[in-house]
Amino acid sequence: KRVVLLARSALPPRARWDGLLRSSVQDAVVQRIRAVQALEAQGGEVLVIQADVTNIEDMRAALALAEGKMGPVTAVIHAAGVIHDAPLLTKSLTEIEDVFTPKIHGTKVLEELFPDGALDWLVLFSSSWTGPRFPSSTSKASLSAAAISSPR
């Protein structure tokens, strides 16, 4: 089982993991390290790569690295997102763009890297809107990402 995990922020070198895990700090980095270790404990081979899904050059480099170390990429799970949830009409344009960027622009980058038929499967994770509250920008971004991918 081979898994490539991409994130905008890098994990520290593996040589530092034990020290970080022994520390009393339980921040997001430690949680990410524990998640990687849990996958490996189940027999997975995990490669963690720093890349921004909205940056085509980052993603081309990440894809080349992943394929060079793990072989062909046959499936993608796109779960990137920034949560700044609030009713859409209460947000600034910058706040809306922060939410839309990883979902919509990231989906477009993936579409360019993996044309129709290139993958065995593609999963787009998103948030959902179940009403009766007003839809949020996260919900709108998710719907837009779904619209981009629906012809595939």
Coordinates of C-alpha atoms in Angstrom, one line a residue:
K1 CA 0.0 0.0 0.0
R2 CA 1.6 3.2 -1.1
V3 CA 0.3 6.6 -0.1
V4 CA 1.5 10.1 -1.1
L5 CA 0.3 12.9 1.2
L6 CA 0.6 16.5 0.0
A7 CA 0.3 19.5 2.3
R8 CA 1.1 23.2 1.9
S9 CA 3.3 23.0 5.0
A10 CA 6.2 20.5 5.3
L11 CA 6.8 18.1 8.1
P12 CA 10.1 18.3 9.8
P13 CA 12.8 15.7 8.8
R14 CA 12.0 12.2 10.1
A15 CA 15.2 12.4 12.2
R16 CA 13.5 14.9 14.4
W17 CA 10.2 13.1 14.8
D18 CA 11.1 11.1 17.9
G19 CA 12.1 14.2 19.8
L20 CA 9.0 16.1 18.8
L21 CA 6.8 13.2 19.8
R22 CA 8.5 13.0 23.2
S23 CA 7.9 16.6 23.9
S24 CA 4.8 17.8 25.7
V25 CA 3.7 19.9 22.7
Q26 CA 0.7 18.5 20.9
D27 CA 0.4 20.8 18.0
A28 CA -0.8 20.2 14.4
V29 CA 2.7 19.0 13.4
V30 CA 2.7 16.3 16.0
Q31 CA -0.8 15.2 15.0
R32 CA 0.3 15.0 11.4
I33 CA 3.4 12.9 12.4
R34 CA 1.2 10.5 14.4
A35 CA -1.2 10.2 11.4
V36 CA 1.7 9.2 9.1
Q37 CA 3.0 6.8 11.7
A38 CA -0.5 5.2 12.0
L39 CA -0.6 4.6 8.3
E40 CA 2.9 3.1 8.3
A41 CA 1.9 0.9 11.3
Q42 CA -0.8 -0.6 9.1
G43 CA 1.7 -1.6 6.5
G44 CA 1.5 1.5 4.4
E45 CA 4.5 3.1 2.6
V46 CA 4.0 6.9 3.1
L47 CA 5.7 9.7 1.2
V48 CA 4.9 13.2 2.5
I49 CA 5.5 16.0 0.0
Q50 CA 5.2 19.8 0.5
A51 CA 3.2 21.3 -2.3
D52 CA 0.4 23.8 -2.9
V53 CA -2.4 22.2 -4.9
T54 CA -3.2 25.6 -6.4
N55 CA 0.3 26.0 -7.9
I56 CA 0.7 24.0 -11.1
E57 CA 4.5 24.1 -10.9
D58 CA 4.5 22.8 -7.3
M59 CA 2.1 20.1 -8.3
R60 CA 4.1 19.0 -11.4
A61 CA 7.2 18.7 -9.2
A62 CA 5.3 16.8 -6.6
L63 CA 3.8 14.5 -9.2
A64 CA 7.3 13.8 -10.6
L65 CA 8.7 13.1 -7.1
A66 CA 5.8 10.8 -6.2
E67 CA 6.0 8.8 -9.4
G68 CA 9.8 8.6 -9.1
K69 CA 9.6 7.2 -5.6
M70 CA 6.2 5.3 -5.6
G71 CA 5.4 4.5 -9.2
P72 CA 2.4 5.7 -11.3
V73 CA -0.3 7.7 -9.6
T74 CA -3.6 5.8 -10.2
A75 CA -5.9 7.6 -7.7
V76 CA -6.3 11.0 -6.1
I77 CA -8.2 12.1 -3.1
H78 CA -8.6 15.9 -3.1
A79 CA -9.4 17.0 0.5
A80 CA -7.7 20.4 0.5
G81 CA -9.5 23.2 2.1
V82 CA -9.4 26.2 4.3
I83 CA -12.3 26.7 6.7
H84 CA -13.4 30.2 7.4
D85 CA -17.1 29.3 7.6
A86 CA -19.7 32.1 8.0
P87 CA -22.6 33.2 5.9
L88 CA -21.3 34.3 2.5
L89 CA -22.7 37.8 2.6
T90 CA -20.7 38.6 5.8
K91 CA -17.3 37.8 4.3
S92 CA -14.8 40.0 2.6
L93 CA -13.6 39.1 -0.9
T94 CA -10.2 38.0 0.5
E95 CA -11.9 35.6 3.0
I96 CA -14.0 34.2 0.1
E97 CA -11.0 33.7 -2.1
D98 CA -9.1 32.0 0.8
V99 CA -11.9 29.4 0.9
F100 CA -12.3 29.1 -2.9
T101 CA -8.7 28.8 -3.8
P102 CA -7.8 25.3 -2.6
K103 CA -11.2 23.8 -3.6
I104 CA -11.8 25.4 -7.1
H105 CA -8.3 26.3 -8.3
G106 CA -6.9 23.1 -6.8
T107 CA -9.5 21.1 -8.7
K108 CA -8.5 22.9 -11.9
V109 CA -4.8 22.1 -11.3
L110 CA -5.7 18.4 -10.7
E111 CA -7.8 18.4 -13.9
E112 CA -4.8 19.7 -15.8
L113 CA -2.4 17.2 -14.3
F114 CA -4.8 14.2 -14.7
P115 CA -6.8 14.5 -17.8
D116 CA -10.0 12.5 -18.2
G117 CA -9.1 8.8 -18.1
A118 CA -5.7 9.2 -16.5
L119 CA -6.8 7.9 -13.1
D120 CA -8.6 4.9 -11.9
W121 CA -10.6 7.1 -9.6
L122 CA -10.7 10.6 -8.2
V123 CA -12.5 11.6 -5.0
L124 CA -13.3 15.3 -4.2
F125 CA -14.0 15.9 -0.5
S126 CA -16.0 18.9 0.4
S127 CA -18.2 20.3 3.0
S128 CA -21.9 20.3 2.6
W129 CA -24.8 22.7 3.2
T130 CA -27.9 21.2 4.7
G131 CA -29.9 24.4 5.4
P132 CA -31.9 26.1 6.7
R133 CA -29.0 28.5 7.4
F134 CA -27.6 30.6 4.6
P135 CA -25.0 28.8 2.5
S136 CA -21.4 29.6 3.4
S137 CA -18.5 30.3 1.1
T138 CA -17.2 26.8 1.8
S139 CA -20.4 25.3 0.5
K140 CA -20.3 27.5 -2.6
A141 CA -16.7 26.5 -3.2
S142 CA -17.6 22.8 -2.8
L143 CA -20.4 23.1 -5.3
S144 CA -18.1 24.9 -7.8
A145 CA -15.5 22.2 -7.5
A146 CA -18.2 19.5 -8.0
A147 CA -19.4 21.4 -11.1
I148 CA -15.9 21.4 -12.6
S149 CA -15.5 17.7 -12.1
S150 CA -19.0 16.5 -12.9
P151 CA -18.4 16.0 -16.7
R152 CA -15.6 13.5 -15.8

